[in-house]
mmCIF file of C-alpha atoms in Angstrom:
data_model
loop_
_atom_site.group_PDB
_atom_site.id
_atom_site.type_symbol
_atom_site.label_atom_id
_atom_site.label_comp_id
_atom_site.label_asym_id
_atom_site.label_seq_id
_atom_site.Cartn_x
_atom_site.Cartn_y
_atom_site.Cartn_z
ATOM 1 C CA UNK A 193 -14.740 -136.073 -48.368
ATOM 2 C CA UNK A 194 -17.016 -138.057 -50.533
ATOM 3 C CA UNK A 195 -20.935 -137.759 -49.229
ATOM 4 C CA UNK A 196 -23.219 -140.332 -50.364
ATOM 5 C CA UNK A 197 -26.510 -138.631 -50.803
ATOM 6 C CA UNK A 198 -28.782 -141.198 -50.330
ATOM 7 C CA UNK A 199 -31.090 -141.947 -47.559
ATOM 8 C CA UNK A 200 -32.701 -145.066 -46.841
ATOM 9 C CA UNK A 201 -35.466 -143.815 -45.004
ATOM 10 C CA UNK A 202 -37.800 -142.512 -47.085
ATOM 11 C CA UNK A 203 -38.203 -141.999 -50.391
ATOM 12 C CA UNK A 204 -37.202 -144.944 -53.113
ATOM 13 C CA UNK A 205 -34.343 -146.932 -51.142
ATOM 14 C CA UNK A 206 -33.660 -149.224 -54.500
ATOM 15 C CA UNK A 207 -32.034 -146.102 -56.083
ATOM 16 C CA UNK A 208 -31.267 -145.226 -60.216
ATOM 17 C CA UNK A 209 -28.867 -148.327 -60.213
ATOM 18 C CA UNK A 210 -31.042 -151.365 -58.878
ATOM 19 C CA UNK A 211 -32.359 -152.614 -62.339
ATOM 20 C CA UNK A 212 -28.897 -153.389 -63.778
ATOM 21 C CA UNK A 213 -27.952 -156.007 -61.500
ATOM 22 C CA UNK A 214 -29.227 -159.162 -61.899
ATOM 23 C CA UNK A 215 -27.647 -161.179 -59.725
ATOM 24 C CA UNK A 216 -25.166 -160.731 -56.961
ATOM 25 C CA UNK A 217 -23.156 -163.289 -55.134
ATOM 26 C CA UNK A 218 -22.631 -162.775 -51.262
ATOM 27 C CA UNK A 219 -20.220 -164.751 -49.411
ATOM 28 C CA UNK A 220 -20.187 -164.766 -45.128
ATOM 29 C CA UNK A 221 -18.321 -166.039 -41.743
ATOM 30 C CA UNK A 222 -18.361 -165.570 -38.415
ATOM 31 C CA UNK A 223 -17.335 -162.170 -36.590
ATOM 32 C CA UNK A 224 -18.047 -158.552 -36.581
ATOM 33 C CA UNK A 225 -16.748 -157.956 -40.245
ATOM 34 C CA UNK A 226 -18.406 -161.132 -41.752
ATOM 35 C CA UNK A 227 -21.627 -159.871 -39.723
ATOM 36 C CA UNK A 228 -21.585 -157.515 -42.852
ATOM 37 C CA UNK A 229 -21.917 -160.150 -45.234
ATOM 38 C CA UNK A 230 -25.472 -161.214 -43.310
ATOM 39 C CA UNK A 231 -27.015 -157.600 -43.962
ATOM 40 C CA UNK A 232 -25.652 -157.562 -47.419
ATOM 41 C CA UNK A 233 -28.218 -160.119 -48.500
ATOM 42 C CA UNK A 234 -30.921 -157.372 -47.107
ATOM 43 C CA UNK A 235 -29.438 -154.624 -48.654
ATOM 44 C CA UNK A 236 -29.370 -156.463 -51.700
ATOM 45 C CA UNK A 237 -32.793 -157.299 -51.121
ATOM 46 C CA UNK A 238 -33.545 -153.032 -50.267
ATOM 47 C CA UNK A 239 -31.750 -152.394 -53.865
ATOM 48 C CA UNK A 240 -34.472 -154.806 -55.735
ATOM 49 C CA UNK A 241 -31.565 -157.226 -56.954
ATOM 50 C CA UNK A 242 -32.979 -159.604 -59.172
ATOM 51 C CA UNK A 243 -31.580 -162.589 -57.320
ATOM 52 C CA UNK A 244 -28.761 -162.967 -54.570
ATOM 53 C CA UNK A 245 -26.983 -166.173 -54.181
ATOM 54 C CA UNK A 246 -25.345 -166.736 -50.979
ATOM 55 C CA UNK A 247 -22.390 -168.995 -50.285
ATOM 56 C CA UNK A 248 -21.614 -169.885 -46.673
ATOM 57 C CA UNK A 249 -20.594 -172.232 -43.945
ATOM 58 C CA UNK A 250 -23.404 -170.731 -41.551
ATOM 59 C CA UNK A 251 -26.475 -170.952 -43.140
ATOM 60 C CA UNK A 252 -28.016 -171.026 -39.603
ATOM 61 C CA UNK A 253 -26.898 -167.892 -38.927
ATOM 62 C CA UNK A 254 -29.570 -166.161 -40.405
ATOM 63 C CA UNK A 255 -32.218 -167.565 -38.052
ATOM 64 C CA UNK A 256 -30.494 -165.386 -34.969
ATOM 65 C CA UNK A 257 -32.923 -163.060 -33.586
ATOM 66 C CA UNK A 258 -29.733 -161.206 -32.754
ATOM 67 C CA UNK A 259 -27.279 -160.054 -35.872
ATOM 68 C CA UNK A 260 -25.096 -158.477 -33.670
ATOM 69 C CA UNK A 261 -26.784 -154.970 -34.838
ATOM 70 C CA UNK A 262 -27.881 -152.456 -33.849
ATOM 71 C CA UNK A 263 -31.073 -152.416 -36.913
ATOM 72 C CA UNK A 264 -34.030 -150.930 -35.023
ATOM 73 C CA UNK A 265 -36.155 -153.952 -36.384
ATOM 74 C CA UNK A 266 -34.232 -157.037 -35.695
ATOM 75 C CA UNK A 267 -34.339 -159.487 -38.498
ATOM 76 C CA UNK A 268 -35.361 -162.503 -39.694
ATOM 77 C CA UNK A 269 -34.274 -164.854 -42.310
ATOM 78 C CA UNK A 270 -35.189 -163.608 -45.446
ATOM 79 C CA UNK A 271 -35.373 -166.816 -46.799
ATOM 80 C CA UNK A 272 -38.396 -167.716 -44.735
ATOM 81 C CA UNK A 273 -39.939 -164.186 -46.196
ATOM 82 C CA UNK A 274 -42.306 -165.488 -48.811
ATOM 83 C CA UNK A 275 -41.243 -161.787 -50.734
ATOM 84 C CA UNK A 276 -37.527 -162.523 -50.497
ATOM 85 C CA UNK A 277 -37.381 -166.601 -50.752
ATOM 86 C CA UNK A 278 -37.543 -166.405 -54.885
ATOM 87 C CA UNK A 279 -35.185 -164.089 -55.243
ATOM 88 C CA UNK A 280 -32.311 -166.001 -53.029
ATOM 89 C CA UNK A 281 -30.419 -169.557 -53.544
ATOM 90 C CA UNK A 282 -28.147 -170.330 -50.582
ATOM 91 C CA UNK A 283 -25.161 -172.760 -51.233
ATOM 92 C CA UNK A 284 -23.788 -174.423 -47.967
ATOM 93 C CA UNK A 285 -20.095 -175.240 -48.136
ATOM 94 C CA UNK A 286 -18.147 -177.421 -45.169
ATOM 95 C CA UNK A 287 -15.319 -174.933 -44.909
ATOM 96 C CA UNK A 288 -12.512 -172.774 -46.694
ATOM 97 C CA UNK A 289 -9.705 -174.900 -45.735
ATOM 98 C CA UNK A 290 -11.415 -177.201 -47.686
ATOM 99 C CA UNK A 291 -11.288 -176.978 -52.083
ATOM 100 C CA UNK A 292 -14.884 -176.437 -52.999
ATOM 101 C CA UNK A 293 -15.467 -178.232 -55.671
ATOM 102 C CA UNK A 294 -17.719 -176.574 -58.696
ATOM 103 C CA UNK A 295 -17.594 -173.375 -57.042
ATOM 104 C CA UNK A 296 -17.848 -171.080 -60.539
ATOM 105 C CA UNK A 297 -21.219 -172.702 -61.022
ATOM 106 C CA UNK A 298 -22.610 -170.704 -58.326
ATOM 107 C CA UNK A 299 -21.170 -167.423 -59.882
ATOM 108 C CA UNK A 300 -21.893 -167.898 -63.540
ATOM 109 C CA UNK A 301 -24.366 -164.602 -64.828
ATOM 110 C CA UNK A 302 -23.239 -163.125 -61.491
ATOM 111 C CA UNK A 303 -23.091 -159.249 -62.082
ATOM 112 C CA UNK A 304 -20.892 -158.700 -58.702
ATOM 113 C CA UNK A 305 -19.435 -160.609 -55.659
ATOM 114 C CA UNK A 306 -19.714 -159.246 -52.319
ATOM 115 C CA UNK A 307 -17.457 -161.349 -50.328
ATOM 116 C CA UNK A 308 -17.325 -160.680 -46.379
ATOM 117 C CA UNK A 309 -15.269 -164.006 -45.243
ATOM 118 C CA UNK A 310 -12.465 -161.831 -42.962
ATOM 119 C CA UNK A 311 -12.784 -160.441 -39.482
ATOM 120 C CA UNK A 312 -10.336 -159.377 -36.541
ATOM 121 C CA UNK A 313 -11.571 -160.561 -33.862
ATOM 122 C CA UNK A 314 -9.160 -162.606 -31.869
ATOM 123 C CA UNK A 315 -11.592 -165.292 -31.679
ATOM 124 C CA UNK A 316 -12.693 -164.695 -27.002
ATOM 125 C CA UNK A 317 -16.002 -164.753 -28.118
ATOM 126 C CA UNK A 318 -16.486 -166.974 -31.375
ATOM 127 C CA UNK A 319 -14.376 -170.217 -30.588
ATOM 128 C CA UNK A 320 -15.124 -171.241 -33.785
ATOM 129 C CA UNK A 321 -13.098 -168.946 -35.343
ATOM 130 C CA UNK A 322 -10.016 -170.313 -33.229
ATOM 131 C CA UNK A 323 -10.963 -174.026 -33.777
ATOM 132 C CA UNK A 324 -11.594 -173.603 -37.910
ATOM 133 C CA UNK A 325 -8.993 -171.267 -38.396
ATOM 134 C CA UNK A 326 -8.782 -167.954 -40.453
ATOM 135 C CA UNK A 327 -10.491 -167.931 -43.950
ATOM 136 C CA UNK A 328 -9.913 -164.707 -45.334
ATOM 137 C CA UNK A 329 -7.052 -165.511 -47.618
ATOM 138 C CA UNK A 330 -8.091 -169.329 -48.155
ATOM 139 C CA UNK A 331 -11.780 -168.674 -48.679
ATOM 140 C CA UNK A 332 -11.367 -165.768 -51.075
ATOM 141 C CA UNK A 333 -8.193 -167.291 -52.835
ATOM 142 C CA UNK A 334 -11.267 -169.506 -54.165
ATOM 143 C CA UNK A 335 -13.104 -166.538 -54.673
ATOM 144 C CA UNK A 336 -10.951 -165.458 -56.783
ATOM 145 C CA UNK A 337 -10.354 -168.183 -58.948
ATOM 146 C CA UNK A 338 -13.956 -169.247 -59.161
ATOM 147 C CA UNK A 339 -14.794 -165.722 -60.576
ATOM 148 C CA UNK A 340 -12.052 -165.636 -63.162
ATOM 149 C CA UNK A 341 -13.661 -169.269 -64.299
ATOM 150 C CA UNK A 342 -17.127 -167.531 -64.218
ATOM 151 C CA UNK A 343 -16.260 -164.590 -66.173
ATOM 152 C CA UNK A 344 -17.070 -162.235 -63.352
ATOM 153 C CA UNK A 345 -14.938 -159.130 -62.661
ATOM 154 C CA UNK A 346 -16.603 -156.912 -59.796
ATOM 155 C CA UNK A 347 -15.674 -158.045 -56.463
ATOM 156 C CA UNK A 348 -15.878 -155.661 -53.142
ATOM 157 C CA UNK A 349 -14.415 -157.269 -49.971
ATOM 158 C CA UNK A 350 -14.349 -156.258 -46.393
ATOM 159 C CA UNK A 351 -11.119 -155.614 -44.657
ATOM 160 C CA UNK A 352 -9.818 -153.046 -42.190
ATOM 161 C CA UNK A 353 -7.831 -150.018 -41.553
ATOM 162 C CA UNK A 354 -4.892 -150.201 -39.722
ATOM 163 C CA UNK A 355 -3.192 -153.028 -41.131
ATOM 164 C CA UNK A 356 0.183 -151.494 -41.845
ATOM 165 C CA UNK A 357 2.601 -149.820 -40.392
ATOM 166 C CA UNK A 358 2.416 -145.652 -40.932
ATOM 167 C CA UNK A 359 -1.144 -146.228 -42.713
ATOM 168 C CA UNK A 360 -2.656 -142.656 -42.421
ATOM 169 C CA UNK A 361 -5.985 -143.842 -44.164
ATOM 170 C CA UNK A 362 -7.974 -142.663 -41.662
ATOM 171 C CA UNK A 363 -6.587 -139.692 -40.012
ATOM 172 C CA UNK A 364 -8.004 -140.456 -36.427
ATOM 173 C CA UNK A 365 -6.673 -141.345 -32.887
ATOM 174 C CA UNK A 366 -8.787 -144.763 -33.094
ATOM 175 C CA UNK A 367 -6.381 -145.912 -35.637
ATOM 176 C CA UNK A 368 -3.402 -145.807 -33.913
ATOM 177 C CA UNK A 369 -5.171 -147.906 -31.257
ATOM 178 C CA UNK A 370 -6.656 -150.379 -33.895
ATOM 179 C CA UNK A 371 -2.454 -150.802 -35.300
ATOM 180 C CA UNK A 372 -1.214 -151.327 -32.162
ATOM 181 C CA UNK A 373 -4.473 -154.555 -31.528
ATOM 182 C CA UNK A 374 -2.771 -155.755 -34.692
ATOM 183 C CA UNK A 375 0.236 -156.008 -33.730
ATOM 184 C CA UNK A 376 -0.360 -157.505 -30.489
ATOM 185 C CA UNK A 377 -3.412 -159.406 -29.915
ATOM 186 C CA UNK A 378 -4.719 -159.486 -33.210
ATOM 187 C CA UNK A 379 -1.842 -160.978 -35.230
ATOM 188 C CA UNK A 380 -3.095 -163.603 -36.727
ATOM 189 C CA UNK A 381 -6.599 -161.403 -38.130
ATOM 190 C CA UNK A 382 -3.736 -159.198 -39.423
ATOM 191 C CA UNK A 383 -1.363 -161.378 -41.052
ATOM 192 C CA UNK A 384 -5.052 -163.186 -42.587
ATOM 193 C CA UNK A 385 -6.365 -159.648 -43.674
ATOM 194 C CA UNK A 386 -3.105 -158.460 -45.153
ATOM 195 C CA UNK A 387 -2.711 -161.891 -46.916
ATOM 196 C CA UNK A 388 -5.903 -160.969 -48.121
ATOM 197 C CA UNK A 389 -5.889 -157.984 -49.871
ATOM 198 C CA UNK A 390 -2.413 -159.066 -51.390
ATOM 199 C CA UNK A 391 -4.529 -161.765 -53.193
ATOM 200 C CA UNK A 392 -7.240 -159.452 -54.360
ATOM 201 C CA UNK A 393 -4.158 -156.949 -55.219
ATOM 202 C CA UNK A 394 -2.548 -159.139 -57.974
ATOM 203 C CA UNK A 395 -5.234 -160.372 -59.387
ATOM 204 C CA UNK A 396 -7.031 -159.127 -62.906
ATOM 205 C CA UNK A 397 -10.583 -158.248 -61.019
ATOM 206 C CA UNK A 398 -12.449 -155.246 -60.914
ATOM 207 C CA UNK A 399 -11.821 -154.946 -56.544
ATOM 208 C CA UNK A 400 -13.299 -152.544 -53.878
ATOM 209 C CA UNK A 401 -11.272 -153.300 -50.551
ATOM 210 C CA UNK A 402 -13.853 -151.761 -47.932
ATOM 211 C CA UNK A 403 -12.213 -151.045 -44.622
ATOM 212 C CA UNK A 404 -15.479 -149.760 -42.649
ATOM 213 C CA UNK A 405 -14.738 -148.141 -39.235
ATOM 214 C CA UNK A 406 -16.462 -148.906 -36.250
ATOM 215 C CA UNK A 407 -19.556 -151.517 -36.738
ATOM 216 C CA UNK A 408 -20.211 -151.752 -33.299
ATOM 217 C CA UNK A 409 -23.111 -153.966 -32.239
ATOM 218 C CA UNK A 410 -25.281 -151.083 -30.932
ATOM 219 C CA UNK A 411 -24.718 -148.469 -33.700
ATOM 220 C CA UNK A 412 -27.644 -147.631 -35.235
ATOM 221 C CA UNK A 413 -27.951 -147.547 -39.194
ATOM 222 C CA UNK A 414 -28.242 -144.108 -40.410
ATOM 223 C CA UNK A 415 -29.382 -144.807 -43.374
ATOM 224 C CA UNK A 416 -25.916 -143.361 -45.312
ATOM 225 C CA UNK A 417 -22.152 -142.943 -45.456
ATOM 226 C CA UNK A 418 -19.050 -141.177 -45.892
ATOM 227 C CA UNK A 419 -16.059 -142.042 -47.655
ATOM 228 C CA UNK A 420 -13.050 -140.605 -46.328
ATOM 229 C CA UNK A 421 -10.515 -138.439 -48.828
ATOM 230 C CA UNK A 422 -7.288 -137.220 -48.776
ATOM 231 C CA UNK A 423 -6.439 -134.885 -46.461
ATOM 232 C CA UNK A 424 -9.923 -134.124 -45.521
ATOM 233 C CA UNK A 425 -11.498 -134.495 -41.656
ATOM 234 C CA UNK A 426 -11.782 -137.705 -40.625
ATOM 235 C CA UNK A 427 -14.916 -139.751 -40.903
ATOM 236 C CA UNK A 428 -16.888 -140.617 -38.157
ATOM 237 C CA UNK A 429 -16.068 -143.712 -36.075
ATOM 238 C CA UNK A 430 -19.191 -144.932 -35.486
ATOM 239 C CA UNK A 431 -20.806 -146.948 -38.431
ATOM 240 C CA UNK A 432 -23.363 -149.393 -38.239
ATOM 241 C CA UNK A 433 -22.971 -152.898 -40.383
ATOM 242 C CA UNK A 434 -26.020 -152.002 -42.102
ATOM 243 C CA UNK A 435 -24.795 -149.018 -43.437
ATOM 244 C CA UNK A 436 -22.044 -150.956 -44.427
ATOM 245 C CA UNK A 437 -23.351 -153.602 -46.298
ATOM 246 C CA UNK A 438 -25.482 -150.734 -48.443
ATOM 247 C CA UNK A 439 -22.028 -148.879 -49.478
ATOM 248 C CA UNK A 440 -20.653 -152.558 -50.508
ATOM 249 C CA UNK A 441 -24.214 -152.769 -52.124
ATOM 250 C CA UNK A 442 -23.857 -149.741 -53.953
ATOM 251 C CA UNK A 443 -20.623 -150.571 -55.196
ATOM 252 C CA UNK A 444 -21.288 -153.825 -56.663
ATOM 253 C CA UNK A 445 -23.758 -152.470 -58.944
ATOM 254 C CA UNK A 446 -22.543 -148.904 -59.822
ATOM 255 C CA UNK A 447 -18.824 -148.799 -58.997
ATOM 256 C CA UNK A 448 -17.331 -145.512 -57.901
ATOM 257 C CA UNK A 449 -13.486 -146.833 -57.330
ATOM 258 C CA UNK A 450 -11.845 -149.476 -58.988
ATOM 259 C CA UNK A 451 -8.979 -151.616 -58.201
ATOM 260 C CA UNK A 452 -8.253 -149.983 -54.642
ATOM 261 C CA UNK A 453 -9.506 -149.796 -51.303
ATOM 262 C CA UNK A 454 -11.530 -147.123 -49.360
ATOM 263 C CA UNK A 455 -12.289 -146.319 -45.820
ATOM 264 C CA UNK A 456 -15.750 -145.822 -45.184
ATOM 265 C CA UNK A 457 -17.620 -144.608 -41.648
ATOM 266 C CA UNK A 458 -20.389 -141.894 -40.362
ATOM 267 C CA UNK A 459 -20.939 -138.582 -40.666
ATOM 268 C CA UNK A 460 -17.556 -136.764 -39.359
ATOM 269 C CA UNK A 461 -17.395 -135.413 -35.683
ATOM 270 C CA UNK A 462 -19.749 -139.003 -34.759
ATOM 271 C CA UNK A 463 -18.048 -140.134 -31.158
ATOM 272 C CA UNK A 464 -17.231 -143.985 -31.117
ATOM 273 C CA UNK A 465 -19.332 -145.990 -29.438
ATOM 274 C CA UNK A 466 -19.304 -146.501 -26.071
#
């Protein structure tokens, strides 16, 4: 089991790596996995990232008191934060079903793309993501190509375990439960996901496909992570989107695993949330 060292309380929280990324591109949605994408931009922000452009159909989003978090803070919308507002360009797009035209502009000099469009929810609480359909595969399919046109290679995406049949990724009960959602319930998140990751699988790009456990709305950010290994005890199942966001961070500007995927989650022997 990989331990990530670093603690965000305390001490320097921008780390050795901050001061070789320029700029990083951050892409959200709606639903508990794209909620990642929102504290990206702050983790970004914690890692002293010269400037973050953010691309987006929900702008507005980021003037909820709630983030569907369990930070202690709260937050606010960082580009109201006189500290923050230089260092950030958002880019409001009508939708991924739509082609987005000039899209590469926004990624040209871009060091890394964090791109949180997926989620698996089947839509009971956010309508929306019923009535505008699935963008996982559509949004990052331009993604993709709009990076290729910029000249930028490091992309880390959000996804999830459990996706395929006999996938022993994450060597816990929960993940049983979370296939058998996907096969019921969940289909269409799946079949989006899966569709996904295929995409980001034949393409040329330097990809990170992050399948975080847990991310429930009251999990508290711990300020680090584990990555799970090979026949090694399970992480924990209880991982706030936070802590998240600062493993995507961290990836995007010093990458640890190339061209593959990696379950993430807390320290092992956590209990799921309640």
């Amino acid at each position: 089991m990989k331990v990530n060292p670093q603690e965000i309380a305390g001490g320097d929280p921008a780390g050795p790596s901050a001061a070789t990324c320029r700029k990083l591109v951050v892409l959200y949605g709606i639903g508990g996995l794209s909620d990642v994408g929102r504290h990206a931009i702050m983790a970004g922000l914690e890692k002293n990232v010269e400037h973050i452009t953010v691309i987006t159909e929900y702008p507005d989003m980021l003037d909820d008191e709630n983030w569907e978090c369990g930070c202690i803070d709260g937050h606010t919308n960082p580009f109201n934060d006189e500290a923050h507002a230089s260092k950030l360009t958002m880019v409001k797009i009508d939708s991924w079903k739509n082609e987005q035209a000039n899209l590469a502009e926004h990624f040209h000099g871009a060091d890394a793309v964090i791109s949180c469009l997926g989620h698996r929810q089947p839509g009971w609480k956010n309508k929306e993501l019923v009535t505008k359909g699935l963008i996982a595969r559509d949004g990052n399919k331009q993604v993709i190509t709009a990076m290729k046109e910029a000249n930028v290679s490091r992309v880390v995406t959000i996804s999830s375990f459990g996706l395929n049949r006999g996938d022993k990724t994450w060597p816990h009960w929960a993940s049983k439960l979370m296939r058998l959602f996907f096969l019921t319930f969940m289909r269409k998140a799946r079949k989006d996901l899966q569709a996904m990751e295929k995409l980001f699988n034949e393409s040329s790009l330097d990809y990170l496909i992050v399948k975080p456990v847990g991310i429930g709305e009251d999990v508290v950010p711990a300020g680090k992570y584990f990555q799970q290994e090979p026949g090694k005890e399970a992480v924990g199942g209880n991982m706030a989107k936070m802590d998240v966001a600062r493993f995507m961070v961290d990836e995007a500007i010093q990458p640890t695993t190339v061209r593959g995927s990696k379950v993430v989650g807390s320290a092992p022997g956590t209990p799921m949330s309640g």
